[in-house]
Every structure is written in structure tokens, then in C-alpha cells.
Coordinates of C-alpha atoms and ligand atoms in Angstrom, one line a residue:
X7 CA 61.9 78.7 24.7
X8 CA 61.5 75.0 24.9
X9 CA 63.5 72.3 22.9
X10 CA 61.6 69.7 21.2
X11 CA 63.8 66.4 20.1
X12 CA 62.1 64.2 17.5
X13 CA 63.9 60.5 17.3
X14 CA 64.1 58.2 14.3
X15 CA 60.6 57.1 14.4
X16 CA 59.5 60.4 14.7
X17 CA 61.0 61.2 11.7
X18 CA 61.1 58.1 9.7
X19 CA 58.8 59.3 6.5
X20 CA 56.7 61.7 5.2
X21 CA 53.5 61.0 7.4
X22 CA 56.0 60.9 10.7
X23 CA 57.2 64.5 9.5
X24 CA 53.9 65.7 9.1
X25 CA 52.9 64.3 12.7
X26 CA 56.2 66.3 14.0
X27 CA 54.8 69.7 12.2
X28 CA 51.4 69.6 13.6
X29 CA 53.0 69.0 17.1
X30 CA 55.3 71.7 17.0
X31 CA 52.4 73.9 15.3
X32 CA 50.8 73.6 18.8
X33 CA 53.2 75.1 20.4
X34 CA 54.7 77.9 18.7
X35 CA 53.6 80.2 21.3
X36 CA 56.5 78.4 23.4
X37 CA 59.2 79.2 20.8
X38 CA 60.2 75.8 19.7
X39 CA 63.8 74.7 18.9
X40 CA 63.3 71.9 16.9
X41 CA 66.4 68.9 17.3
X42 CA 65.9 65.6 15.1
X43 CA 67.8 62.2 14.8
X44 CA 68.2 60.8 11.9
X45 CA 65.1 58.5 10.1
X46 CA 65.2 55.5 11.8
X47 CA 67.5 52.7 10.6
X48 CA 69.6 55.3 9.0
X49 CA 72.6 55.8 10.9
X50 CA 72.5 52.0 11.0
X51 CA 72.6 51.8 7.5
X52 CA 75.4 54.3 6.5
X53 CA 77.9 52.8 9.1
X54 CA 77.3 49.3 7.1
X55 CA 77.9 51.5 3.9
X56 CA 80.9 52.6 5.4
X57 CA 81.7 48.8 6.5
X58 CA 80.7 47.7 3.5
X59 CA 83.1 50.3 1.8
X60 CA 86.2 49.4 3.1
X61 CA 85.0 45.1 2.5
X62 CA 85.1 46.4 -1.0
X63 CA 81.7 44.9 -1.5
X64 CA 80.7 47.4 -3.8
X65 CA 77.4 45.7 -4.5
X66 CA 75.9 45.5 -1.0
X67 CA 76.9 48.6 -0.4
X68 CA 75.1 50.2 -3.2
X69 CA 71.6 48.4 -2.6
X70 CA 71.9 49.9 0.9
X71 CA 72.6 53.6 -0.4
X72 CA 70.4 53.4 -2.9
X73 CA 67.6 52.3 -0.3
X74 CA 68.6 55.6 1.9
X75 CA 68.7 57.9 -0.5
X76 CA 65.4 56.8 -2.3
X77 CA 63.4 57.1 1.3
X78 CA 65.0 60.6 1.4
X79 CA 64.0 61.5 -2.0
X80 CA 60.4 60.1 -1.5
X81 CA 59.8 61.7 1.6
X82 CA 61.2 65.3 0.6
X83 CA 58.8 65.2 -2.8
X84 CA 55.8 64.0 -0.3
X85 CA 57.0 67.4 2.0
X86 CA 57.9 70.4 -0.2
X87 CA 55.9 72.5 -1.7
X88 CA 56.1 72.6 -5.5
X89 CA 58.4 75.1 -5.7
X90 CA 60.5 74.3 -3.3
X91 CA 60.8 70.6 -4.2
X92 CA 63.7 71.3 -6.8
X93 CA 65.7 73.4 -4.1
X94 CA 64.9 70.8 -1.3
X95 CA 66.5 68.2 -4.0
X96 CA 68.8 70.0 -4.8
X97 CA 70.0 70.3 -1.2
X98 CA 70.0 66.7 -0.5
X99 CA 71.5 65.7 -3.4
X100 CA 74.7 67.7 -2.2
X101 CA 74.6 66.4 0.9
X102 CA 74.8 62.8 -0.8
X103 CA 77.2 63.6 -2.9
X104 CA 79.4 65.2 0.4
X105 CA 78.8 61.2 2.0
X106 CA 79.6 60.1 -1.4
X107 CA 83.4 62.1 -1.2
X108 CA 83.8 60.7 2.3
X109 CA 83.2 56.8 1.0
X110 CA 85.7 57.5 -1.6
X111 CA 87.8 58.6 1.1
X112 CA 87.1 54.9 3.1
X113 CA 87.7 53.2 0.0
X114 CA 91.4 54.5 -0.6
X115 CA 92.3 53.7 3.0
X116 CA 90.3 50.3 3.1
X117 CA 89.2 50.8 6.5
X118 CA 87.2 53.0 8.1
X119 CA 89.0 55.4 10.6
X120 CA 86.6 56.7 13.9
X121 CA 86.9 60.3 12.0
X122 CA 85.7 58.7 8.7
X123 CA 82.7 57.2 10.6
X124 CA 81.4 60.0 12.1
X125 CA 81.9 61.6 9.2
X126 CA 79.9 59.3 7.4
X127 CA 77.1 59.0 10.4
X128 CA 76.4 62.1 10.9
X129 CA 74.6 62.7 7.5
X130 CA 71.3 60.7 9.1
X131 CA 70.5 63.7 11.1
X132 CA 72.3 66.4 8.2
X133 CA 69.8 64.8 5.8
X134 CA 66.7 64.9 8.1
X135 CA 67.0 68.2 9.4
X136 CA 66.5 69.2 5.4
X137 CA 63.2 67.4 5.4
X138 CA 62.0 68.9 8.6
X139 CA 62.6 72.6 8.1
X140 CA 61.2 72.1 4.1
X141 CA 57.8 70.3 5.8
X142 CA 57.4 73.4 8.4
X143 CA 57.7 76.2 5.7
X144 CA 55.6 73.4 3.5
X145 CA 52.9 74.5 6.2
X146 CA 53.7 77.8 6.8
X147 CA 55.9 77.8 9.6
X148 CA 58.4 80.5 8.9
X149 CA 61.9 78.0 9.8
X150 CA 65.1 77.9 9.4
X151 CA 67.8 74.6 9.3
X152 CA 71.0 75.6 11.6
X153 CA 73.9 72.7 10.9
X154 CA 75.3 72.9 14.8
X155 CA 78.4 71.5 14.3
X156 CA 80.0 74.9 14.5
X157 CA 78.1 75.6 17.5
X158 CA 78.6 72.0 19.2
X159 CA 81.9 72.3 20.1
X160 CA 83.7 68.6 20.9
X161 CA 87.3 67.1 21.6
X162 CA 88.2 64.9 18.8
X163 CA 87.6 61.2 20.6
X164 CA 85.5 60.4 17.7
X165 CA 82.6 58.5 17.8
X166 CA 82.2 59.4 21.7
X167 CA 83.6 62.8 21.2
X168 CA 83.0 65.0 24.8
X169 CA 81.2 68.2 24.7
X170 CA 83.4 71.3 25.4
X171 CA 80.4 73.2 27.2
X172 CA 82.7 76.7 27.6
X173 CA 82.5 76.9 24.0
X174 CA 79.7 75.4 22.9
X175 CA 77.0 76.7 25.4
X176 CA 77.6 80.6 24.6
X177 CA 77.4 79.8 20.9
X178 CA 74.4 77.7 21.3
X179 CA 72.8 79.9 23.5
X180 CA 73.3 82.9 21.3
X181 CA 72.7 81.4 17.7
X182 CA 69.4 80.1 18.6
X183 CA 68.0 82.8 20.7
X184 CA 68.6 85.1 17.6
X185 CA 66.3 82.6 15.2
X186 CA 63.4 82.0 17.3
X187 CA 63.7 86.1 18.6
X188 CA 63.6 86.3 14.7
X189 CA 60.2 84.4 14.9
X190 CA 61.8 81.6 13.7
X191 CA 61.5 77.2 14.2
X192 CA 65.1 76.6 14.2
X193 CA 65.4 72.3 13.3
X194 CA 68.9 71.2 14.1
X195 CA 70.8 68.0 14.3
X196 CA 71.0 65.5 17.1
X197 CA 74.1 63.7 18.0
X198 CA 76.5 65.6 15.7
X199 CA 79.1 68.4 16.8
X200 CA 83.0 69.4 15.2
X201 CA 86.3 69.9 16.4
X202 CA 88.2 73.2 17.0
X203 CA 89.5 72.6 13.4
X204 CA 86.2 72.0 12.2
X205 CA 86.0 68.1 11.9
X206 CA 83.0 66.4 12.3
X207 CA 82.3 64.4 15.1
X208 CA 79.7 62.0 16.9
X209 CA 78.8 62.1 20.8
X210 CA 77.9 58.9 21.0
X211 CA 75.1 56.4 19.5
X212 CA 71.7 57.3 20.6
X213 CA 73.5 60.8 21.5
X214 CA 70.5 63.2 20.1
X215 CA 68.3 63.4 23.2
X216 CA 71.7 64.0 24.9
X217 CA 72.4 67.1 22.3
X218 CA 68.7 68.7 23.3
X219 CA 69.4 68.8 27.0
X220 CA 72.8 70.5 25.7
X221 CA 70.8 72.8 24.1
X222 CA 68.3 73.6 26.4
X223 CA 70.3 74.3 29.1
X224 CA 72.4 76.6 27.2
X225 CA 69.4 78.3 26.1
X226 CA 67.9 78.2 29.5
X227 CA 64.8 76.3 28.1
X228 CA 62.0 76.3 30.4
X229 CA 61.4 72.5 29.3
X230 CA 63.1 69.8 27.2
X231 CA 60.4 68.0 25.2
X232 CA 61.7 64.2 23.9
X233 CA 59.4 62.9 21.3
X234 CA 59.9 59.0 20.8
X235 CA 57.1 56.3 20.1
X236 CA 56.4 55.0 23.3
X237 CA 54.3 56.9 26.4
X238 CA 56.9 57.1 28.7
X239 CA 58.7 55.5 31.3
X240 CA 56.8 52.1 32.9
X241 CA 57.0 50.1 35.8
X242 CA 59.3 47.6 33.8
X243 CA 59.5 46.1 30.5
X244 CA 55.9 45.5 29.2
X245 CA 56.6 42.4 27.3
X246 CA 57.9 40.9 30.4
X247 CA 55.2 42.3 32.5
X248 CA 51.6 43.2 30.3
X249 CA 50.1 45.1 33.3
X250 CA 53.7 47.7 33.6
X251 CA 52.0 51.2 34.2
X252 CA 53.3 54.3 32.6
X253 CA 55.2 56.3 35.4
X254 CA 53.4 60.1 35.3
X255 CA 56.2 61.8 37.4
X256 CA 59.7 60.7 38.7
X257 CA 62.6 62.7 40.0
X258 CA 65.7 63.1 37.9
X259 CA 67.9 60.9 40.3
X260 CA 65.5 57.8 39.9
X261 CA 65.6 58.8 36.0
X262 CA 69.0 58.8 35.9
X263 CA 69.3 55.2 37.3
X264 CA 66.6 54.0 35.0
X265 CA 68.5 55.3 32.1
X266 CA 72.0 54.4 33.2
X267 CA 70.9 50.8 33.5
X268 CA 69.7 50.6 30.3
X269 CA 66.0 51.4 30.1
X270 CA 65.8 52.7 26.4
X271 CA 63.7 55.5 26.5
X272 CA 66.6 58.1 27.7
X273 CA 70.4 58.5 26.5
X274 CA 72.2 58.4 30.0
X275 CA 73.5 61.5 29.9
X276 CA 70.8 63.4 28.5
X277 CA 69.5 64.5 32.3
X278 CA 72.9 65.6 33.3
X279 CA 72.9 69.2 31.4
X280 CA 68.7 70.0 32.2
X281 CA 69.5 68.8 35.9
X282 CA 71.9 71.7 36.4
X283 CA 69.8 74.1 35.1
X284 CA 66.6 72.7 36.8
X285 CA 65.2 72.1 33.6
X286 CA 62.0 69.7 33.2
X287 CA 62.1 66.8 30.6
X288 CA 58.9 65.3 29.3
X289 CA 59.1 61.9 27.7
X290 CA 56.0 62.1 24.6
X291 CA 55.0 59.7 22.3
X292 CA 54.7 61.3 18.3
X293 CA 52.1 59.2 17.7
X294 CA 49.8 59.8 20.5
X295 CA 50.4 63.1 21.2
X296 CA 47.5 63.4 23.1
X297 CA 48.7 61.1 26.3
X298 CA 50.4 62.0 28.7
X299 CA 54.1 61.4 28.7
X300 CA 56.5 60.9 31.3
X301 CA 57.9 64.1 33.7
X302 CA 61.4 63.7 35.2
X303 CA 61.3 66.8 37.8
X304 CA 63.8 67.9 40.2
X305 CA 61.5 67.0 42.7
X306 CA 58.8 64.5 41.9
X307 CA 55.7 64.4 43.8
X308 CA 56.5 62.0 46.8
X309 CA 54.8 59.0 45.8
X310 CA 53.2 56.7 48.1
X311 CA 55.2 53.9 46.4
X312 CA 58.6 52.6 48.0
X313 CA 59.6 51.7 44.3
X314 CA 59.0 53.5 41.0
X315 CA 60.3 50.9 38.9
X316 CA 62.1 47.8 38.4
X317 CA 64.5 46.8 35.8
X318 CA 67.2 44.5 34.6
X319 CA 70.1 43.9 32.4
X320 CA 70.3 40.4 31.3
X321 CA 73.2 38.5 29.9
X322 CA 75.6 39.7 32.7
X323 CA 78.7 38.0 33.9
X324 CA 80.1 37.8 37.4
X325 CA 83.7 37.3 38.4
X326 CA 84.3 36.3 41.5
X327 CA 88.0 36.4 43.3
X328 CA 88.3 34.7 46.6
X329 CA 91.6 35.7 48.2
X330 CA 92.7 34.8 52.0
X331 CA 95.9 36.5 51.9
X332 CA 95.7 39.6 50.2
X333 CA 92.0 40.8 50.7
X334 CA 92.9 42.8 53.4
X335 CA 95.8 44.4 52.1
X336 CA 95.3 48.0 51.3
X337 CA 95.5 48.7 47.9
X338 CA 94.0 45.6 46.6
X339 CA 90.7 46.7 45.1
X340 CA 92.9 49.6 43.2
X341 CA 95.1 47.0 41.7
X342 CA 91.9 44.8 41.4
X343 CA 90.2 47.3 39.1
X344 CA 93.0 48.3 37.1
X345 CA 93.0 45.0 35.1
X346 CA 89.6 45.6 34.5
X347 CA 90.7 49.4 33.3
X348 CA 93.7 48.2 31.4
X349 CA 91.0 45.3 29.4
X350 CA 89.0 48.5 28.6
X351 CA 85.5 46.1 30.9
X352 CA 83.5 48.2 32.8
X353 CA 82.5 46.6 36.0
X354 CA 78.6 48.0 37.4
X355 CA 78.1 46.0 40.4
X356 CA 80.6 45.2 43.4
X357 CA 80.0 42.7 46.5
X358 CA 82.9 42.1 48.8
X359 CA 83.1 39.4 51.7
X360 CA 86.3 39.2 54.1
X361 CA 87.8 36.8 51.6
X362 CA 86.2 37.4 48.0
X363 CA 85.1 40.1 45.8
X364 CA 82.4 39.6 43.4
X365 CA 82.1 42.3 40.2
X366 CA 79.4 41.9 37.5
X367 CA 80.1 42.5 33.5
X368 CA 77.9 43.0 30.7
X369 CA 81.2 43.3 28.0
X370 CA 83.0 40.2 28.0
X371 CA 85.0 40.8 24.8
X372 CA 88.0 41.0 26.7
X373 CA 87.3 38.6 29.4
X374 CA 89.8 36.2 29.1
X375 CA 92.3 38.3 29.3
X376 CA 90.7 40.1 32.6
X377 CA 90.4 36.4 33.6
X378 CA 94.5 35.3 33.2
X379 CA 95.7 39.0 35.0
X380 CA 93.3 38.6 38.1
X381 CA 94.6 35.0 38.3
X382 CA 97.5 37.0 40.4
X383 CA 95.0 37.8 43.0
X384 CA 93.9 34.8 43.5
X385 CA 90.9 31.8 42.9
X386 CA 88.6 33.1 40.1
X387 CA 85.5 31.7 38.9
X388 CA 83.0 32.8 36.1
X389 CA 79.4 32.7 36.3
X390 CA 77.7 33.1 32.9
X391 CA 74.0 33.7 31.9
X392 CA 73.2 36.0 35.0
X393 CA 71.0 38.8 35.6
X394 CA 70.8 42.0 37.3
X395 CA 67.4 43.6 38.9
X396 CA 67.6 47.0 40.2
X397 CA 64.9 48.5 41.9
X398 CA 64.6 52.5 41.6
X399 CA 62.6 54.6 43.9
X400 CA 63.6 57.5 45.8
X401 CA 61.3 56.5 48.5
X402 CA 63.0 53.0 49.1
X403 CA 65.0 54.7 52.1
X404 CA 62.1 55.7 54.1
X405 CA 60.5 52.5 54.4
X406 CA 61.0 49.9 56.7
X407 CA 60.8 46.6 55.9
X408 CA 61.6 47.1 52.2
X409 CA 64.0 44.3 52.2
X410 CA 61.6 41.7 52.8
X411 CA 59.5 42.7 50.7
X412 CA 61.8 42.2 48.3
X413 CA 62.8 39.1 48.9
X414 CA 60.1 37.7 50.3
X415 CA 58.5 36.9 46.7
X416 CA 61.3 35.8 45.6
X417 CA 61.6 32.2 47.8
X418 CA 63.1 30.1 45.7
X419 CA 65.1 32.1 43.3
X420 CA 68.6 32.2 44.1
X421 CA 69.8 35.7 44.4
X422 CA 73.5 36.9 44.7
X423 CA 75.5 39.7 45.4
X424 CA 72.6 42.3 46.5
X425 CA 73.7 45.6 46.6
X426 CA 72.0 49.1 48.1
X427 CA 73.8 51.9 47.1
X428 CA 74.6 54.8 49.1
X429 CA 72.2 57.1 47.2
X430 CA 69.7 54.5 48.8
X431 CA 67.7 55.0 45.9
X432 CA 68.6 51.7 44.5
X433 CA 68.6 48.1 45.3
X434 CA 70.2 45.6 43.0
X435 CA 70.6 41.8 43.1
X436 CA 71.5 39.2 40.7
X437 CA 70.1 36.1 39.4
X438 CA 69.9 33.6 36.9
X439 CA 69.6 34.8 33.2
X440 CA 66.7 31.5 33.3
X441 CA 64.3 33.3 36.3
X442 CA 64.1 36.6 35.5
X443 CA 61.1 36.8 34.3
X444 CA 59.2 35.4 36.8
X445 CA 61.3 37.1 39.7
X446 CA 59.9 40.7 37.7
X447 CA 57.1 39.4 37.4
X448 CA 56.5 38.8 40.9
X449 CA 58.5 41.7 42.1
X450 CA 56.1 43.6 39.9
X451 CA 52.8 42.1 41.5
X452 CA 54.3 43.2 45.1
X453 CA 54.9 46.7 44.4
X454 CA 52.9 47.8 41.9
X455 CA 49.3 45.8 42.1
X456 CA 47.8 48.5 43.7
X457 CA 48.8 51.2 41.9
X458 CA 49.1 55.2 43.3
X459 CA 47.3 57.0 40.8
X460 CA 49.1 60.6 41.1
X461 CA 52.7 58.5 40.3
X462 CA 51.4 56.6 37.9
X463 CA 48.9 55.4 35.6
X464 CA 47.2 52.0 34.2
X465 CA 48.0 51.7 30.2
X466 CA 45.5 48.8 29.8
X467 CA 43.2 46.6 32.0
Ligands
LIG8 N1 70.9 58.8 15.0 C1 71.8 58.5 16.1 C2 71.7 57.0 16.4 O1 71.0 56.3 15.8 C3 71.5 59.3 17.3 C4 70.2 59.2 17.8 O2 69.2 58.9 17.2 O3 70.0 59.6 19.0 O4 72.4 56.6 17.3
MG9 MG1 67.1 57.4 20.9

């Protein structure tokens, strides 16, 4: 068995859908299980309905339904076969009318509860899996639609809800084997899972490649396939850097860092659940299905390359603290980053000296009152507009003289607060918001102008 995830691109109208059935087609001999998002803009738009709901501005909220429901409608009449089309309507027209109940619901409370958004959110990928399993039988493919909320067990933090694995992988695990060992495509939901008492709930935005490395590890997929519209994972940010190459191979740990610092390709959490199974996950592009994607491996082929990639967050914060007396005292980094816990602001990057402690911030919506608490500690001082650029590559620790490679290019720029973690796969500095570009840029030209072709490959000239 293999799970194939289709994002909102991949599913955005009929000729996406289409794409998505001739790629599964190739592959039946795998046994597909078939996990989609919702079209793309969709879950965007039904939270603003549910926004707009609660406004009261009836109007705006209308013209936005209306808008979802029509690209629904078109789409499933471009799909179905003529007689299924009325079923296939009929089926989405209760579904609407289920999101219409839940609306009425926001409207009487004039606000819009976490319960009553994923409630409302979770019909992108309800309505898409509709469309998906109609195109496969439209073609032949003997498939069945499997809403997994009672199989995708959660706790009820809505909106981020956690996934109860002792319940949910057995049910997974045997509700899906049964389908596809019926000779079945079973097409499921992203993102979405329920209670214990049966409420819907969310796991998160972006959540659905998340929910098909749930799956396949509780299926014990032999591969986790995530179709999105790029080719991969690059070198860095192609608009920054035209020449980025598309990485062929790269271990799970570098992954993991990639996607945890915000490289958009991968949900953080998705490698967790394929990582304990050993589980590869291929990165493919729906619209050119032909290329070859990305492969995060337990063990990548060692590449010759210190570095495998380079990226940055932008729009970062620092707060500094500088603090003779009490640096030294144990306990002060505890009480240190529980004003930060009780402000609900994660911190990602930490340099201390003997006297000061410098943390780094991309949420400052409750910085001011992080600011007036850590006054207690002592002087603080705000830097805005910075950057962070973190290097990933697992072979960073095995090569001398890294660091001034790193910094070498780099004369010139100012760079604070450098950090190397103890997984030594990671180096991270921070600059000015102003010179990031260029610092990629020539970062970029260091490591990768020569490029190792078994790690990676040149998408243009
Ligand atoms: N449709 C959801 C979102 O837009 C989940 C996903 O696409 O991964 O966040
Ligand atoms: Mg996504």
C-alpha cells in the first residue's frame, strides 16, 4: 500500500482532478490510498464565511459561498458520469446544506467559537473528497469516499486538535486495508478528524500532508507520496536565488529542519509519524508528474556537499536582556522563558553571553507585554526587521573549516547571535531584514556553484 496526498492545487478544478486520476491510475498496482485537501483557496474562504457570519455582513458572505459552491458544482458536472451527476449533486448539495446549519449556528452566537470553525473548515476537504472518488469511478477506477473523522481520533483543542494515535492508528489501519484488499481507491480527507463524542475537529492549517503520514504509518505504507505544484525541495527560495537546484535526496532529520523553519513544501509534523515507521516520503509535482520529486530517506545518500540547503525566516525580532547580577543565578533562564510561555511567544533561537541573553521571535502580538515582565530581569532592548539563515546539512559536522566558509562571504554583513545546534546539522545566524538577499545569495554561490549531481539536480541553466 502507498498513500498518495493531493493539496489544493492538485485538486483545484476539474482538469487538476483529472491530472490526480491519471496519476493514481499509474499506480494501482501499489494499492493507492488516496488523501486530498480541500481546492485551493477554499478553506480560506469558508473561515471568512464564518468571519463574515458572525460580522453579520450577510452580503459578503454570500458572494463568497456562492463563489465556493459554484466551483464545486462546475467541477463535479465536468467529473461525473451522466448518471452519476445527479447523485454526485445530490451529495454535495447536502454537504452545503450541513455548512449551511453550522453558519446558522455562528450567526445565533455572533461569534465563531474554535469548534464552530472547524466545523465549518473542514467541509473543503468533505467536499473535495466527493469530486475525487466521482472522477475515479468517472474512469473506471472501482473507489470508494471514507469520511475519517471516525477513524481520526483527536482531543478536542480545536483548530490544533492532537492526534490520539492508540485509537486512531488501529482504526485507520484496519478500515483502509479492508477497501483497497477489496480492490478499492479509498479518497479520504486531509486535515480533519472528531472527538471521542464525535465533534469535528481540525489538526492544524496546512495539516493534510500531516494526516497522510498518519495514515501511512498506521497502514504500514511502504511510501508516502505528497503531490503539490512544485518539484521538490531546492537549495533555497528560487525567487531569491534563480539558479536554487531541486534537492534529489535528503535525510529526514535535514527535512525536518527545513520544514520546521518554514520551508512550505512540508507541514512540520508530517515526517514525525513515517519517521517511526521508516517510511519514505516523495515530494511530486501534479503537474509534472514526470520529474522527479524530492526523497526524504532515513538515510540519504551521503552527499559530497557540507550543506543541503539554506533558508530563512524573515521579519524576526530579537530581545536582548543584559543582566550583571542575576545571569548567573540558577534558575534564571526558567524564569526567563516563562514570561515568554505565559505571553503565549515562542522563542526559536537562544544566544547567551556571561551578562546577556539574546532570543529571537517571529510573533510579536504579544510583545509588549513580554517586553514590561522581562523588564524584572533586567536592561532590554528590541531589535526589529531581522532575519534568520539556517543552514541544513547533515554533513556540516564532518567538515572542517565549515565556519569560514560561512562567513567568509559574508564580510560585511553584520551577523548576530550564530547558533550550531547540538544535532550539528544546523547552523543559524541572524541578520538584517535589508541584506538577506544578498547574504543567500552569496551563501548560495559558495556551496552550491558546483553542484553534486547524485544530491541534487539543476532546474534551469
Ligand atoms: N485545507 C487545509 C488548509 O488549507 C489543510 C491542507 O490543505 O493541508 O490549511
Ligand atoms: Mg499544504
Amino acid at each position: 500500500m502507498i498513500v498518495m496526498k493531493f493539496g489544493g492545487t492538485s485538486v483545484e478544478d476539474a482538469t487538476a482532478i483529472r491530472r490526480l486520476v491519471s496519476i493514481v491510475r499509474n499506480q494501482l498496482e501499489r494499492q493507492p490510498i488516496v488523501a486530498v485537501s480541500a481546492m485551493s483557496r477554499v478553506t480560506n474562504g469558508l473561515l471568512d464565511c464564518a468571519r463574515l457570519t458572525a460580522e453579520g455582513n450577510e452580503v459578503e458572505m454570500r458572494a463568497k459561498l456562492d463563489d465556493i459552491t459554484a466551483r464545486h458544482y462546475q467541477a463535479a458536472d465536468d467529473l461525473a458520469l451522466p448518471d452519476e451527476r445527479e447523485s454526485l449533486r445530490e451529495a454535495l448539495q447536502a454537504q452545503f446544506a450541513e455548512l449551511l446549519g453550522i453558519l446558522d449556528e455562528i450567526r445565533r452566537q455572533a461569534k465563531v467559537t474554535p469548534a464552530l470553525s472547524d466545523a465549518v473548515s473542514a467541509n473543503g476537504e468533505l467536499l473535495s473528497s466527493l469530486l475525487v472518488a466521482a472522477a475515479f469511478r468517472a474512469d473506471g477506477i472501482s473507489s470508494e469516499r471514507i469520511d475519517i473523522r471516525p477513524l481520526m481520533r483527536t482531543n478536542d483543542d480545536f483548530m490544533r486538535a492532537a492526534i490520539d494515535f492508540e485509537v486512531a492508528d488501529p482504526l485507520l489501519k484496519q478500515a483502509f486495508t479492508a477497501k483497497v484488499e477489496a480492490g478499492k481507491v479509498p479518497v479520504t480527507q486531509g486535515f480533519i478528524g472528531s472527538t471521542a463524542d464525535g465533534r469535528t475537529t481540525t489538526i492544524g492549517r496546512g495539516g493534510s500532508d500531516y494526516s497522510a503520514s498518519i495514515i501511512g504509518a498506521a497502514v504500514d505504507a511502504t511510501a508516502i507520496e505528497i503531490w503539490t505544484d512544485v518539484d521538490g525541495m531546492m537549495t533555497t527560495d528560487p525567487r531569491i536565488v534563480p539558479e536554487a537546484a531541486k534537492i534529489k535526496t535528503i535525510s529526514f532529520a535535514e527535512a525536518s529542519e527545513l520544514a520546521y523553519f518554514g520551508a512550505k513544501v512540508l507541514h512540520p509534523a508530517t515526517l514525525r509519524p513515517a519517521m517511526v515507521k521508516d517510511i519514505p516520503v516523495y515530494i511530486c509535482n501534479s503537474r509534472r508528474p514526470q520529474v522527479q520529486g524530492t526523497a526524504i530517506l532515513s538515510h540519504a545518500p551521503s552527499a559530497k556537499a557540507p550543506i543541503k540547503a539554506i533558508a530563512f525566516k524573515r521579519g524576526i525580532t530579537v530581545v536582548n536582556i543584559a543582566s550583571v547580577r542575576m545571569l548567573m543565578a540558577h534558575g534564571f533562564l526558567a524564569r526567563l522563558f516563562e514570561v515568554f510561555n505565559r505571553h503565549e511567544t515562542a522563542v526559536d533561537m537562544v544566544a547567551t553571553s556571561e551578562v546577556s541573553v539574546s532570543m529571537t521571535l517571529d510573533d510579536t502580538r504579544h510583545l509588549d507585554a513580554v517586553i514590561a515582565d522581562l523588564q524584572e530581569f533586567g536592561e532590554v532592548t528590541v531589535e526589529r526587521d531581522r532575519a534568520i539563515i539556517c543552514l541544513v546539512g547533515e554533513q556540516m559536522k564532518f567538515t572542517p573549516g565549515l565556519a569560514s566558509r560561512i562567513f567568509t562571504p559574508l564580510n560585511q554583513i553584520n551577523i548576530s547571535m550564530i547558533s550550531h545546534g547540538a544535532s550539528a546539522i544546523n547552523a543559524s545566524f541572524v541578520v538584517e531584514d535589508a541584506v538577506v538577499a544578498e547574504a543567500v545569495k552569496r551563501l548560495h554561490q559558495e556551496f552550491f556553484s558546483e553542484l553534486d549531481e547524485e544530491t541534487f539536480e539543476k532546474v534551469r541553466d
